[in-house]
Amino acid sequence: HRKGAVMLPAATVIRTARTRARLSQSAMADRAGVAQSTVSRVESGELDPTWATMQSLLMAAGWTAEPVRSAAADLISATTTAR
């Protein structure tokens, strides 16, 4: 986990990526290979996307994504290692 990394909701990230790329929801969906309703549901917070969907949507807007370990994952790793 990087110091200072901020975890933003998927809805905020996808909407920001799409609007900065000047894409409509339909255009983003076409590029990502998903339905327009998927983009809409992610942006509204109704749908929490899988990592694969998140990557596809971000790549459709010209962004890249890399996973960031959560504090919980670090705790599990530390606990497992200590055994």
Tab-separated table of N, CA and C in Angstrom:
chain	number	residue	atom	x	y	z
A	1	HIS	N	0.855	-1.189	0.000
A	1	HIS	CA	0.000	0.000	0.000
A	1	HIS	C	0.886	1.233	0.000
A	2	ARG	N	0.709	2.080	-0.968
A	2	ARG	CA	1.528	3.283	-1.059
A	2	ARG	C	1.107	4.316	-0.049
A	3	LYS	N	2.090	4.956	0.595
A	3	LYS	CA	1.778	6.044	1.522
A	3	LYS	C	1.082	7.150	0.772
A	4	GLY	N	0.010	7.660	1.349
A	4	GLY	CA	-0.697	8.767	0.746
A	4	GLY	C	-1.686	8.365	-0.336
A	5	ALA	N	-1.748	7.073	-0.689
A	5	ALA	CA	-2.708	6.633	-1.708
A	5	ALA	C	-4.117	6.772	-1.149
A	6	VAL	N	-4.998	7.305	-1.947
A	6	VAL	CA	-6.387	7.506	-1.534
A	6	VAL	C	-7.266	6.588	-2.362
A	7	MET	N	-8.106	5.846	-1.691
A	7	MET	CA	-9.020	4.948	-2.380
A	7	MET	C	-10.325	5.698	-2.647
A	8	LEU	N	-10.601	5.978	-3.902
A	8	LEU	CA	-11.837	6.660	-4.286
A	8	LEU	C	-12.879	5.625	-4.691
A	9	PRO	N	-14.150	5.949	-4.500
A	9	PRO	CA	-15.197	5.022	-4.950
A	9	PRO	C	-15.107	4.800	-6.460
A	10	ALA	N	-15.435	3.598	-6.885
A	10	ALA	CA	-15.404	3.261	-8.312
A	10	ALA	C	-16.245	4.241	-9.114
A	11	ALA	N	-17.395	4.631	-8.573
A	11	ALA	CA	-18.277	5.553	-9.285
A	11	ALA	C	-17.563	6.855	-9.628
A	12	THR	N	-16.844	7.395	-8.671
A	12	THR	CA	-16.120	8.657	-8.872
A	12	THR	C	-15.006	8.501	-9.891
A	13	VAL	N	-14.266	7.420	-9.785
A	13	VAL	CA	-13.136	7.189	-10.688
A	13	VAL	C	-13.614	7.020	-12.127
A	14	ILE	N	-14.632	6.209	-12.322
A	14	ILE	CA	-15.119	5.937	-13.680
A	14	ILE	C	-15.739	7.188	-14.289
A	15	ARG	N	-16.553	7.894	-13.526
A	15	ARG	CA	-17.170	9.116	-14.048
A	15	ARG	C	-16.103	10.150	-14.404
A	16	THR	N	-15.096	10.302	-13.549
A	16	THR	CA	-14.013	11.256	-13.824
A	16	THR	C	-13.239	10.859	-15.074
A	17	ALA	N	-12.877	9.585	-15.178
A	17	ALA	CA	-12.136	9.108	-16.356
A	17	ALA	C	-12.939	9.344	-17.628
A	18	ARG	N	-14.218	9.029	-17.572
A	18	ARG	CA	-15.073	9.176	-18.761
A	18	ARG	C	-15.224	10.639	-19.171
A	19	THR	N	-15.508	11.494	-18.209
A	19	THR	CA	-15.726	12.904	-18.561
A	19	THR	C	-14.434	13.588	-19.002
A	20	ARG	N	-13.315	13.232	-18.404
A	20	ARG	CA	-12.038	13.815	-18.842
A	20	ARG	C	-11.664	13.361	-20.247
A	21	ALA	N	-12.086	12.145	-20.607
A	21	ALA	CA	-11.822	11.629	-21.959
A	21	ALA	C	-12.875	12.134	-22.952
A	22	ARG	N	-13.842	12.895	-22.438
A	22	ARG	CA	-14.929	13.438	-23.265
A	22	ARG	C	-15.704	12.334	-23.988
A	23	LEU	N	-16.008	11.293	-23.228
A	23	LEU	CA	-16.773	10.175	-23.775
A	23	LEU	C	-18.179	10.175	-23.198
A	24	SER	N	-19.133	9.770	-23.998
A	24	SER	CA	-20.480	9.506	-23.478
A	24	SER	C	-20.431	8.139	-22.797
A	25	GLN	N	-21.459	7.845	-22.019
A	25	GLN	CA	-21.523	6.515	-21.417
A	25	GLN	C	-21.560	5.440	-22.504
A	26	SER	N	-22.284	5.704	-23.579
A	26	SER	CA	-22.380	4.724	-24.679
A	26	SER	C	-21.030	4.491	-25.339
A	27	ALA	N	-20.288	5.573	-25.581
A	27	ALA	CA	-18.970	5.438	-26.220
A	27	ALA	C	-18.009	4.670	-25.309
A	28	MET	N	-18.029	4.969	-24.012
A	28	MET	CA	-17.162	4.244	-23.081
A	28	MET	C	-17.539	2.768	-23.071
A	29	ALA	N	-18.842	2.501	-23.021
A	29	ALA	CA	-19.318	1.122	-22.996
A	29	ALA	C	-18.881	0.361	-24.242
A	30	ASP	N	-19.019	0.991	-25.410
A	30	ASP	CA	-18.601	0.351	-26.669
A	30	ASP	C	-17.118	0.014	-26.632
A	31	ARG	N	-16.307	0.958	-26.198
A	31	ARG	CA	-14.854	0.732	-26.139
A	31	ARG	C	-14.480	-0.350	-25.129
A	32	ALA	N	-15.234	-0.422	-24.036
A	32	ALA	CA	-14.927	-1.385	-22.973
A	32	ALA	C	-15.564	-2.748	-23.205
A	33	GLY	N	-16.490	-2.820	-24.156
A	33	GLY	CA	-17.159	-4.092	-24.419
A	33	GLY	C	-18.201	-4.451	-23.379
A	34	VAL	N	-18.837	-3.431	-22.809
A	34	VAL	CA	-19.899	-3.664	-21.819
A	34	VAL	C	-21.139	-2.893	-22.264
A	35	ALA	N	-22.244	-3.144	-21.610
A	35	ALA	CA	-23.485	-2.429	-21.908
A	35	ALA	C	-23.419	-1.010	-21.342
A	36	GLN	N	-24.114	-0.085	-21.987
A	36	GLN	CA	-24.185	1.288	-21.482
A	36	GLN	C	-24.772	1.306	-20.080
A	37	SER	N	-25.716	0.410	-19.816
A	37	SER	CA	-26.328	0.355	-18.486
A	37	SER	C	-25.303	-0.006	-17.414
A	38	THR	N	-24.272	-0.758	-17.777
A	38	THR	CA	-23.208	-1.092	-16.822
A	38	THR	C	-22.468	0.170	-16.414
A	39	VAL	N	-22.125	1.004	-17.382
A	39	VAL	CA	-21.437	2.259	-17.074
A	39	VAL	C	-22.325	3.121	-16.181
A	40	SER	N	-23.590	3.218	-16.532
A	40	SER	CA	-24.534	4.009	-15.752
A	40	SER	C	-24.644	3.494	-14.317
A	41	ARG	N	-24.772	2.192	-14.158
A	41	ARG	CA	-24.911	1.595	-12.820
A	41	ARG	C	-23.641	1.753	-11.989
A	42	VAL	N	-22.469	1.667	-12.622
A	42	VAL	CA	-21.204	1.882	-11.900
A	42	VAL	C	-21.126	3.334	-11.441
A	43	GLU	N	-21.409	4.261	-12.364
A	43	GLU	CA	-21.312	5.688	-12.042
A	43	GLU	C	-22.305	6.124	-10.973
A	44	SER	N	-23.445	5.472	-10.910
A	44	SER	CA	-24.450	5.837	-9.902
A	44	SER	C	-24.171	5.176	-8.554
A	45	GLY	N	-23.208	4.250	-8.529
A	45	GLY	CA	-22.897	3.536	-7.293
A	45	GLY	C	-23.783	2.332	-7.068
A	46	GLU	N	-24.664	2.049	-8.014
A	46	GLU	CA	-25.577	0.907	-7.911
A	46	GLU	C	-24.836	-0.420	-8.098
A	47	LEU	N	-23.763	-0.390	-8.887
A	47	LEU	CA	-22.995	-1.598	-9.198
A	47	LEU	C	-21.543	-1.399	-8.792
A	48	ASP	N	-21.025	-2.309	-7.994
A	48	ASP	CA	-19.611	-2.306	-7.631
A	48	ASP	C	-18.922	-3.220	-8.642
A	49	PRO	N	-18.143	-2.645	-9.569
A	49	PRO	CA	-17.604	-3.454	-10.663
A	49	PRO	C	-16.517	-4.427	-10.216
A	50	THR	N	-16.382	-5.498	-10.974
A	50	THR	CA	-15.260	-6.410	-10.749
A	50	THR	C	-13.980	-5.681	-11.157
A	51	TRP	N	-12.846	-6.227	-10.752
A	51	TRP	CA	-11.567	-5.610	-11.130
A	51	TRP	C	-11.419	-5.596	-12.655
A	52	ALA	N	-11.837	-6.674	-13.312
A	52	ALA	CA	-11.721	-6.749	-14.775
A	52	ALA	C	-12.575	-5.672	-15.446
A	53	THR	N	-13.791	-5.473	-14.964
A	53	THR	CA	-14.658	-4.440	-15.534
A	53	THR	C	-14.076	-3.058	-15.286
A	54	MET	N	-13.565	-2.842	-14.086
A	54	MET	CA	-12.950	-1.552	-13.749
A	54	MET	C	-11.786	-1.260	-14.701
A	55	GLN	N	-10.938	-2.257	-14.924
A	55	GLN	CA	-9.809	-2.075	-15.840
A	55	GLN	C	-10.289	-1.775	-17.256
A	56	SER	N	-11.291	-2.505	-17.720
A	56	SER	CA	-11.819	-2.294	-19.075
A	56	SER	C	-12.368	-0.881	-19.245
A	57	LEU	N	-13.116	-0.415	-18.252
A	57	LEU	CA	-13.693	0.924	-18.329
A	57	LEU	C	-12.599	1.992	-18.306
A	58	LEU	N	-11.621	1.825	-17.448
A	58	LEU	CA	-10.531	2.804	-17.379
A	58	LEU	C	-9.719	2.810	-18.670
A	59	MET	N	-9.418	1.632	-19.204
A	59	MET	CA	-8.664	1.558	-20.457
A	59	MET	C	-9.454	2.192	-21.603
A	60	ALA	N	-10.770	2.076	-21.576
A	60	ALA	CA	-11.610	2.685	-22.601
A	60	ALA	C	-11.457	4.207	-22.604
A	61	ALA	N	-11.130	4.765	-21.435
A	61	ALA	CA	-10.945	6.213	-21.315
A	61	ALA	C	-9.476	6.612	-21.448
A	62	GLY	N	-8.615	5.636	-21.717
A	62	GLY	CA	-7.193	5.930	-21.873
A	62	GLY	C	-6.433	5.965	-20.563
A	63	TRP	N	-7.027	5.446	-19.505
A	63	TRP	CA	-6.378	5.401	-18.195
A	63	TRP	C	-5.846	3.993	-17.951
A	64	THR	N	-4.932	3.865	-17.021
A	64	THR	CA	-4.466	2.553	-16.589
A	64	THR	C	-4.777	2.393	-15.108
A	65	ALA	N	-4.813	1.169	-14.672
A	65	ALA	CA	-5.115	0.892	-13.267
A	65	ALA	C	-4.185	-0.183	-12.764
A	66	GLU	N	-3.814	-0.056	-11.510
A	66	GLU	CA	-3.032	-1.103	-10.873
A	66	GLU	C	-3.624	-1.355	-9.496
A	67	PRO	N	-3.652	-2.606	-9.080
A	67	PRO	CA	-4.242	-2.908	-7.776
A	67	PRO	C	-3.395	-2.330	-6.643
A	68	VAL	N	-4.060	-1.913	-5.600
A	68	VAL	CA	-3.390	-1.404	-4.404
A	68	VAL	C	-3.845	-2.271	-3.242
A	69	ARG	N	-2.879	-2.755	-2.486
A	69	ARG	CA	-3.219	-3.593	-1.337
A	69	ARG	C	-3.886	-2.755	-0.261
A	70	SER	N	-4.887	-3.321	0.350
A	70	SER	CA	-5.573	-2.634	1.437
A	70	SER	C	-4.872	-2.930	2.753
A	71	ALA	N	-5.180	-2.153	3.765
A	71	ALA	CA	-4.621	-2.385	5.099
A	71	ALA	C	-5.029	-3.775	5.599
A	72	ALA	N	-6.239	-4.204	5.256
A	72	ALA	CA	-6.705	-5.532	5.671
A	72	ALA	C	-5.846	-6.622	5.039
A	73	ALA	N	-5.488	-6.457	3.770
A	73	ALA	CA	-4.631	-7.437	3.104
A	73	ALA	C	-3.259	-7.470	3.758
A	74	ASP	N	-2.745	-6.312	4.134
A	74	ASP	CA	-1.455	-6.267	4.821
A	74	ASP	C	-1.539	-6.967	6.174
A	75	LEU	N	-2.649	-6.775	6.877
A	75	LEU	CA	-2.834	-7.414	8.171
A	75	LEU	C	-2.903	-8.923	8.018
A	76	ILE	N	-3.640	-9.398	7.014
A	76	ILE	CA	-3.728	-10.839	6.780
A	76	ILE	C	-2.362	-11.398	6.442
A	77	SER	N	-1.592	-10.717	5.608
A	77	SER	CA	-0.255	-11.172	5.256
A	77	SER	C	0.644	-11.231	6.475
A	78	ALA	N	0.574	-10.218	7.320
A	78	ALA	CA	1.411	-10.174	8.522
A	78	ALA	C	1.040	-11.294	9.473
A	79	THR	N	-0.251	-11.562	9.613
A	79	THR	CA	-0.730	-12.618	10.500
A	79	THR	C	-0.299	-13.980	9.967
A	80	THR	N	-0.434	-14.179	8.670
A	80	THR	CA	-0.077	-15.454	8.045
A	80	THR	C	1.430	-15.686	8.150
A	81	THR	N	2.219	-14.656	7.938
A	81	THR	CA	3.668	-14.764	8.006
A	81	THR	C	4.148	-15.065	9.416
A	82	ALA	N	3.457	-14.515	10.393
A	82	ALA	CA	3.881	-14.668	11.791
A	82	ALA	C	3.657	-16.071	12.327
A	83	ARG	N	2.866	-16.867	11.657
A	83	ARG	CA	2.558	-18.227	12.150
A	83	ARG	C	3.722	-19.165	12.022
